[in-house]
Short mmCIF file of N, CA and C in Angstrom, two decimals:
data_model
loop_
_atom_site.label_atom_id
_atom_site.label_comp_id
_atom_site.label_asym_id
_atom_site.label_seq_id
_atom_site.Cartn_x
_atom_site.Cartn_y
_atom_site.Cartn_z
N MET T 95 -17.44 88.41 28.51
CA MET T 95 -18.34 87.50 29.17
C MET T 95 -17.94 86.09 28.77
N VAL T 96 -17.80 85.19 29.72
CA VAL T 96 -17.42 83.81 29.50
C VAL T 96 -18.55 82.93 29.95
N LEU T 97 -18.92 82.01 29.13
CA LEU T 97 -20.01 81.09 29.45
C LEU T 97 -19.42 79.70 29.51
N VAL T 98 -19.62 79.01 30.62
CA VAL T 98 -19.13 77.65 30.80
C VAL T 98 -20.33 76.74 30.86
N LEU T 99 -20.32 75.72 30.06
CA LEU T 99 -21.42 74.77 30.02
C LEU T 99 -20.89 73.40 30.37
N ILE T 100 -21.44 72.78 31.38
CA ILE T 100 -21.03 71.45 31.80
C ILE T 100 -22.21 70.53 31.57
N VAL T 101 -21.96 69.47 30.85
CA VAL T 101 -23.01 68.50 30.58
C VAL T 101 -22.63 67.21 31.29
N ALA T 102 -23.50 66.73 32.14
CA ALA T 102 -23.26 65.48 32.86
C ALA T 102 -24.60 64.93 33.28
N GLY T 103 -24.59 63.77 33.88
CA GLY T 103 -25.84 63.15 34.33
C GLY T 103 -26.42 63.88 35.53
N CYS T 104 -27.66 63.59 35.91
CA CYS T 104 -28.35 64.25 37.02
C CYS T 104 -27.63 64.00 38.34
N ASN T 105 -27.08 62.83 38.55
CA ASN T 105 -26.41 62.53 39.81
C ASN T 105 -25.20 63.43 40.00
N THR T 106 -24.53 63.78 38.94
CA THR T 106 -23.36 64.62 39.06
C THR T 106 -23.74 66.05 39.40
N LEU T 107 -24.80 66.55 38.77
CA LEU T 107 -25.18 67.93 38.99
C LEU T 107 -25.82 68.16 40.36
N PHE T 108 -26.65 67.23 40.78
CA PHE T 108 -27.41 67.47 41.99
C PHE T 108 -26.92 66.68 43.19
N GLY T 109 -25.83 65.93 43.06
CA GLY T 109 -25.23 65.24 44.19
C GLY T 109 -26.14 64.21 44.83
N SER T 110 -26.39 63.15 44.19
CA SER T 110 -27.28 62.11 44.70
C SER T 110 -26.54 61.23 45.68
N ASP T 111 -27.29 60.68 46.65
CA ASP T 111 -26.73 59.75 47.63
C ASP T 111 -26.75 58.32 47.08
N ASP T 112 -27.28 58.15 45.91
CA ASP T 112 -27.44 56.80 45.36
C ASP T 112 -26.12 56.39 44.69
N ASN T 113 -25.26 55.66 45.44
CA ASN T 113 -23.98 55.18 44.91
C ASN T 113 -24.11 53.80 44.27
N ASP T 114 -25.31 53.22 44.34
CA ASP T 114 -25.53 51.89 43.80
C ASP T 114 -26.05 51.94 42.36
N ALA T 115 -25.82 53.05 41.68
CA ALA T 115 -26.31 53.16 40.31
C ALA T 115 -25.58 52.15 39.43
N VAL T 116 -26.34 51.48 38.61
CA VAL T 116 -25.77 50.47 37.72
C VAL T 116 -25.71 51.05 36.31
N VAL T 117 -24.52 51.01 35.74
CA VAL T 117 -24.33 51.48 34.37
C VAL T 117 -24.49 50.28 33.46
N PRO T 118 -25.41 50.35 32.51
CA PRO T 118 -25.59 49.20 31.64
C PRO T 118 -24.34 49.00 30.75
N PRO T 119 -23.98 47.77 30.50
CA PRO T 119 -22.79 47.52 29.67
C PRO T 119 -23.04 47.95 28.23
N THR T 120 -21.96 48.33 27.57
CA THR T 120 -22.05 48.71 26.17
C THR T 120 -22.30 47.46 25.34
N PRO T 121 -23.34 47.48 24.51
CA PRO T 121 -23.61 46.27 23.72
C PRO T 121 -22.48 46.00 22.72
N VAL T 122 -22.08 44.76 22.61
CA VAL T 122 -21.03 44.34 21.68
C VAL T 122 -21.66 43.39 20.69
N ALA T 123 -21.52 43.71 19.43
CA ALA T 123 -22.08 42.83 18.41
C ALA T 123 -21.14 41.66 18.22
N SER T 124 -21.66 40.48 18.33
CA SER T 124 -20.84 39.30 18.12
C SER T 124 -21.31 38.62 16.85
N SER T 125 -20.36 38.24 16.05
CA SER T 125 -20.70 37.52 14.83
C SER T 125 -19.80 36.30 14.75
N PRO T 126 -20.30 35.27 14.15
CA PRO T 126 -19.45 34.08 14.04
C PRO T 126 -18.23 34.38 13.18
N ALA T 127 -17.11 33.79 13.53
CA ALA T 127 -15.88 33.99 12.76
C ALA T 127 -16.05 33.40 11.37
N PRO T 128 -15.66 34.14 10.36
CA PRO T 128 -15.82 33.61 9.00
C PRO T 128 -14.89 32.41 8.79
N SER T 129 -15.38 31.43 8.03
CA SER T 129 -14.57 30.24 7.79
C SER T 129 -13.49 30.52 6.76
N SER T 130 -13.69 31.48 5.88
CA SER T 130 -12.68 31.88 4.91
C SER T 130 -12.67 33.39 4.84
N PRO T 131 -11.52 33.97 4.48
CA PRO T 131 -11.47 35.43 4.42
C PRO T 131 -12.42 35.95 3.34
N VAL T 132 -13.02 37.08 3.64
CA VAL T 132 -13.97 37.68 2.73
C VAL T 132 -13.19 38.54 1.74
N LYS T 133 -13.40 38.32 0.44
CA LYS T 133 -12.73 39.11 -0.58
C LYS T 133 -13.67 40.21 -1.03
N LEU T 134 -13.25 41.44 -0.85
CA LEU T 134 -14.05 42.57 -1.29
C LEU T 134 -13.70 42.96 -2.72
N VAL T 135 -12.47 42.63 -3.17
CA VAL T 135 -12.03 42.92 -4.52
C VAL T 135 -11.43 41.66 -5.11
N ASP T 136 -11.36 41.61 -6.44
CA ASP T 136 -10.73 40.47 -7.11
C ASP T 136 -9.22 40.62 -7.00
N ASP T 137 -8.56 39.64 -6.40
CA ASP T 137 -7.11 39.64 -6.26
C ASP T 137 -6.64 38.20 -6.42
N LEU T 138 -6.43 37.76 -7.65
CA LEU T 138 -6.10 36.38 -7.97
C LEU T 138 -4.82 35.91 -7.29
N ASP T 139 -3.77 36.72 -7.32
CA ASP T 139 -2.49 36.28 -6.75
C ASP T 139 -2.33 36.68 -5.29
N GLU T 140 -3.35 37.29 -4.70
CA GLU T 140 -3.39 37.65 -3.28
C GLU T 140 -2.18 38.48 -2.85
N ASP T 141 -1.80 39.45 -3.70
CA ASP T 141 -0.70 40.32 -3.34
C ASP T 141 -1.16 41.66 -2.79
N GLY T 142 -2.50 41.81 -2.66
CA GLY T 142 -3.06 43.03 -2.11
C GLY T 142 -3.36 44.09 -3.15
N ILE T 143 -3.09 43.81 -4.41
CA ILE T 143 -3.37 44.76 -5.49
C ILE T 143 -4.53 44.21 -6.30
N GLU T 144 -5.55 45.03 -6.49
CA GLU T 144 -6.74 44.60 -7.23
C GLU T 144 -6.34 44.22 -8.66
N ASP T 145 -6.93 43.13 -9.18
CA ASP T 145 -6.55 42.60 -10.49
C ASP T 145 -6.67 43.61 -11.61
N LYS T 146 -7.67 44.47 -11.59
CA LYS T 146 -7.84 45.39 -12.71
C LYS T 146 -6.75 46.45 -12.78
N VAL T 147 -5.98 46.66 -11.69
CA VAL T 147 -4.87 47.60 -11.72
C VAL T 147 -3.52 46.91 -11.52
N ASP T 148 -3.53 45.59 -11.26
CA ASP T 148 -2.30 44.83 -11.04
C ASP T 148 -1.64 44.53 -12.38
N ASN T 149 -0.35 44.85 -12.52
CA ASN T 149 0.36 44.61 -13.76
C ASN T 149 0.67 43.13 -13.97
N ASP T 150 0.53 42.32 -12.90
CA ASP T 150 0.72 40.87 -12.98
C ASP T 150 -0.35 40.22 -12.11
N ALA T 151 -1.58 40.13 -12.63
CA ALA T 151 -2.72 39.68 -11.83
C ALA T 151 -2.61 38.24 -11.39
N ASP T 152 -1.99 37.36 -12.19
CA ASP T 152 -1.94 35.95 -11.82
C ASP T 152 -0.68 35.58 -11.04
N GLY T 153 0.25 36.50 -10.86
CA GLY T 153 1.41 36.26 -10.02
C GLY T 153 2.47 35.36 -10.62
N ASP T 154 2.51 35.21 -11.95
CA ASP T 154 3.51 34.33 -12.56
C ASP T 154 4.79 35.07 -12.94
N GLY T 155 4.87 36.35 -12.64
CA GLY T 155 6.09 37.11 -12.90
C GLY T 155 6.17 37.71 -14.29
N VAL T 156 5.10 37.56 -15.09
CA VAL T 156 5.09 38.09 -16.44
C VAL T 156 4.13 39.27 -16.49
N LYS T 157 4.59 40.41 -17.01
CA LYS T 157 3.74 41.60 -17.08
C LYS T 157 2.53 41.35 -17.97
N ARG T 158 1.45 42.06 -17.67
CA ARG T 158 0.18 41.90 -18.40
C ARG T 158 0.36 42.04 -19.91
N SER T 159 1.20 42.97 -20.36
CA SER T 159 1.36 43.21 -21.79
C SER T 159 2.04 42.05 -22.50
N SER T 160 2.79 41.20 -21.77
CA SER T 160 3.50 40.08 -22.39
C SER T 160 2.89 38.73 -22.03
N ASP T 161 1.91 38.70 -21.13
CA ASP T 161 1.33 37.45 -20.64
C ASP T 161 0.30 36.90 -21.62
N ILE T 162 0.34 35.58 -21.88
CA ILE T 162 -0.64 34.94 -22.76
C ILE T 162 -2.02 35.05 -22.14
N ASP T 163 -2.14 34.68 -20.86
CA ASP T 163 -3.42 34.75 -20.14
C ASP T 163 -3.11 35.26 -18.75
N ASP T 164 -3.51 36.49 -18.44
CA ASP T 164 -3.15 37.10 -17.15
C ASP T 164 -3.99 36.58 -15.99
N HIS T 165 -4.89 35.62 -16.25
CA HIS T 165 -5.66 35.02 -15.16
C HIS T 165 -5.30 33.55 -14.99
N ASP T 166 -4.28 33.06 -15.68
CA ASP T 166 -3.83 31.69 -15.57
C ASP T 166 -2.33 31.70 -15.36
N PRO T 167 -1.86 31.38 -14.12
CA PRO T 167 -0.42 31.44 -13.86
C PRO T 167 0.37 30.37 -14.60
N ASP T 168 -0.30 29.35 -15.17
CA ASP T 168 0.41 28.30 -15.90
C ASP T 168 0.72 28.71 -17.33
N LYS T 169 0.10 29.77 -17.81
CA LYS T 169 0.37 30.26 -19.15
C LYS T 169 1.22 31.51 -19.01
N GLY T 170 2.44 31.42 -19.49
CA GLY T 170 3.40 32.51 -19.27
C GLY T 170 3.54 33.47 -20.41
N LYS T 171 4.77 33.73 -20.75
CA LYS T 171 5.12 34.79 -21.68
C LYS T 171 4.78 34.42 -23.12
N ARG T 172 4.35 35.42 -23.87
CA ARG T 172 4.08 35.25 -25.29
C ARG T 172 5.39 35.13 -26.05
N LYS T 173 5.33 34.46 -27.18
CA LYS T 173 6.50 34.42 -28.05
C LYS T 173 6.62 35.80 -28.69
N PRO T 174 7.84 36.29 -28.84
CA PRO T 174 7.99 37.62 -29.45
C PRO T 174 7.58 37.58 -30.92
N LYS T 175 7.08 38.68 -31.39
CA LYS T 175 6.71 38.79 -32.79
C LYS T 175 7.99 38.71 -33.64
N PRO T 176 7.91 37.97 -34.75
CA PRO T 176 9.11 37.89 -35.58
C PRO T 176 9.42 39.24 -36.22
N LYS T 177 10.68 39.56 -36.23
CA LYS T 177 11.10 40.82 -36.84
C LYS T 177 11.27 40.60 -38.33
N PRO T 178 10.82 41.52 -39.14
CA PRO T 178 10.97 41.34 -40.59
C PRO T 178 12.44 41.35 -40.97
N GLU T 179 12.76 40.50 -41.94
CA GLU T 179 14.13 40.43 -42.44
C GLU T 179 14.45 41.73 -43.17
N PRO T 180 15.61 42.30 -42.93
CA PRO T 180 15.95 43.52 -43.66
C PRO T 180 16.18 43.19 -45.14
N GLU T 181 15.73 44.07 -45.99
CA GLU T 181 15.92 43.86 -47.42
C GLU T 181 17.38 44.10 -47.76
N PRO T 182 17.92 43.23 -48.59
CA PRO T 182 19.33 43.43 -48.95
C PRO T 182 19.48 44.74 -49.73
N GLU T 183 20.52 45.43 -49.43
CA GLU T 183 20.75 46.70 -50.09
C GLU T 183 21.20 46.46 -51.53
N ALA T 184 20.66 47.23 -52.42
CA ALA T 184 21.07 47.12 -53.81
C ALA T 184 22.51 47.61 -53.93
N GLU T 185 23.25 46.94 -54.79
CA GLU T 185 24.64 47.35 -54.98
C GLU T 185 24.69 48.74 -55.58
N GLN T 186 25.51 49.53 -55.00
CA GLN T 186 25.68 50.89 -55.51
C GLN T 186 26.62 50.83 -56.72
N PRO T 187 26.30 51.58 -57.75
CA PRO T 187 27.20 51.58 -58.91
C PRO T 187 28.55 52.19 -58.55
N ILE T 188 29.55 51.69 -59.21
CA ILE T 188 30.91 52.21 -59.00
C ILE T 188 30.98 53.58 -59.66
N SER T 189 31.56 54.50 -58.94
CA SER T 189 31.65 55.85 -59.51
C SER T 189 33.06 56.11 -60.04
N GLY T 190 33.15 57.05 -60.91
CA GLY T 190 34.46 57.44 -61.46
C GLY T 190 34.98 56.50 -62.54
N VAL T 191 34.08 55.83 -63.27
CA VAL T 191 34.47 54.90 -64.32
C VAL T 191 34.91 55.68 -65.56
N HIS T 192 35.95 55.19 -66.21
CA HIS T 192 36.40 55.81 -67.45
C HIS T 192 36.02 54.88 -68.60
N PRO T 193 35.26 55.38 -69.56
CA PRO T 193 34.85 54.54 -70.68
C PRO T 193 36.05 53.90 -71.39
N GLY T 194 35.92 52.58 -71.62
CA GLY T 194 36.97 51.84 -72.30
C GLY T 194 38.09 51.39 -71.39
N ALA T 195 38.08 51.84 -70.12
CA ALA T 195 39.14 51.44 -69.19
C ALA T 195 38.92 49.99 -68.77
N PHE T 196 39.94 49.41 -68.18
CA PHE T 196 39.82 48.03 -67.73
C PHE T 196 38.92 47.95 -66.50
N CYS T 197 38.15 46.82 -66.40
CA CYS T 197 37.33 46.55 -65.22
C CYS T 197 37.53 45.09 -64.84
N GLY T 198 37.17 44.73 -63.61
CA GLY T 198 37.46 43.39 -63.12
C GLY T 198 36.32 42.39 -63.21
N ASP T 199 35.12 42.72 -62.76
CA ASP T 199 34.02 41.76 -62.67
C ASP T 199 32.99 42.03 -63.75
N PRO T 200 32.76 41.04 -64.66
CA PRO T 200 31.76 41.24 -65.69
C PRO T 200 30.37 41.42 -65.09
N GLY T 201 29.60 42.34 -65.63
CA GLY T 201 28.24 42.60 -65.17
C GLY T 201 28.13 43.72 -64.16
N VAL T 202 29.24 44.19 -63.63
CA VAL T 202 29.22 45.27 -62.65
C VAL T 202 28.85 46.58 -63.37
N VAL T 203 28.07 47.40 -62.68
CA VAL T 203 27.61 48.66 -63.25
C VAL T 203 28.41 49.80 -62.63
N GLY T 204 28.73 50.77 -63.44
CA GLY T 204 29.46 51.93 -62.95
C GLY T 204 28.96 53.20 -63.60
N ILE T 205 29.27 54.32 -62.97
CA ILE T 205 28.89 55.63 -63.50
C ILE T 205 30.18 56.35 -63.87
N GLY T 206 30.21 56.78 -65.10
CA GLY T 206 31.41 57.46 -65.59
C GLY T 206 31.55 58.86 -65.06
N THR T 207 32.73 59.40 -65.28
CA THR T 207 32.99 60.77 -64.85
C THR T 207 32.13 61.76 -65.61
N ASN T 208 31.60 61.30 -66.75
CA ASN T 208 30.73 62.16 -67.54
C ASN T 208 29.26 62.00 -67.13
N GLY T 209 28.93 61.13 -66.13
CA GLY T 209 27.57 60.96 -65.63
C GLY T 209 26.80 59.84 -66.31
N ARG T 210 27.39 59.17 -67.29
CA ARG T 210 26.70 58.08 -67.98
C ARG T 210 26.93 56.76 -67.26
N THR T 211 26.03 55.82 -67.51
CA THR T 211 26.11 54.50 -66.88
C THR T 211 26.84 53.54 -67.82
N TYR T 212 27.78 52.75 -67.24
CA TYR T 212 28.57 51.79 -68.01
C TYR T 212 28.50 50.43 -67.31
N THR T 213 28.68 49.36 -68.11
CA THR T 213 28.68 47.99 -67.59
C THR T 213 30.00 47.34 -67.96
N CYS T 214 30.51 46.55 -67.05
CA CYS T 214 31.78 45.86 -67.29
C CYS T 214 31.47 44.66 -68.20
N SER T 215 32.07 44.66 -69.37
CA SER T 215 31.85 43.58 -70.31
C SER T 215 33.14 43.31 -71.06
N GLY T 216 33.59 42.05 -71.04
CA GLY T 216 34.82 41.68 -71.75
C GLY T 216 36.05 42.37 -71.18
N GLY T 217 36.02 42.73 -69.89
CA GLY T 217 37.18 43.32 -69.25
C GLY T 217 37.27 44.82 -69.39
N HIS T 218 36.30 45.43 -70.09
CA HIS T 218 36.32 46.88 -70.28
C HIS T 218 34.95 47.47 -69.97
N TRP T 219 34.93 48.75 -69.57
CA TRP T 219 33.68 49.46 -69.32
C TRP T 219 33.04 49.81 -70.66
N ARG T 220 31.83 49.32 -70.85
CA ARG T 220 31.12 49.54 -72.11
C ARG T 220 29.75 50.18 -71.80
N ARG T 221 29.27 50.91 -72.79
CA ARG T 221 27.96 51.54 -72.67
C ARG T 221 26.87 50.68 -73.13
#
């Protein structure tokens, strides 16, 4: 069983002789043109990306993480944090020193073949 339902106005269904029917116009809402564009979201640099998710909200080319003030395009990049100076490495003792043997620089420390520590003094390794 097939059921066909046609929905139309009375004139269509019953064949009216009234051809002078007037169809009212569709109402159109008119509003005055805005003098400035309406901002629905904050977009300081007007790039179409909302400031709270924009990585460069002020449009100065500096990422948010490096920018001094991300809402002022005149304030740019932060100065980098100073890197700590590396500590000078302590001089490693000379290994393989033979007690009483000749040495070159007074004050230099060495470790003998026997595991003891020796200092260069008077041109010889001394304990």
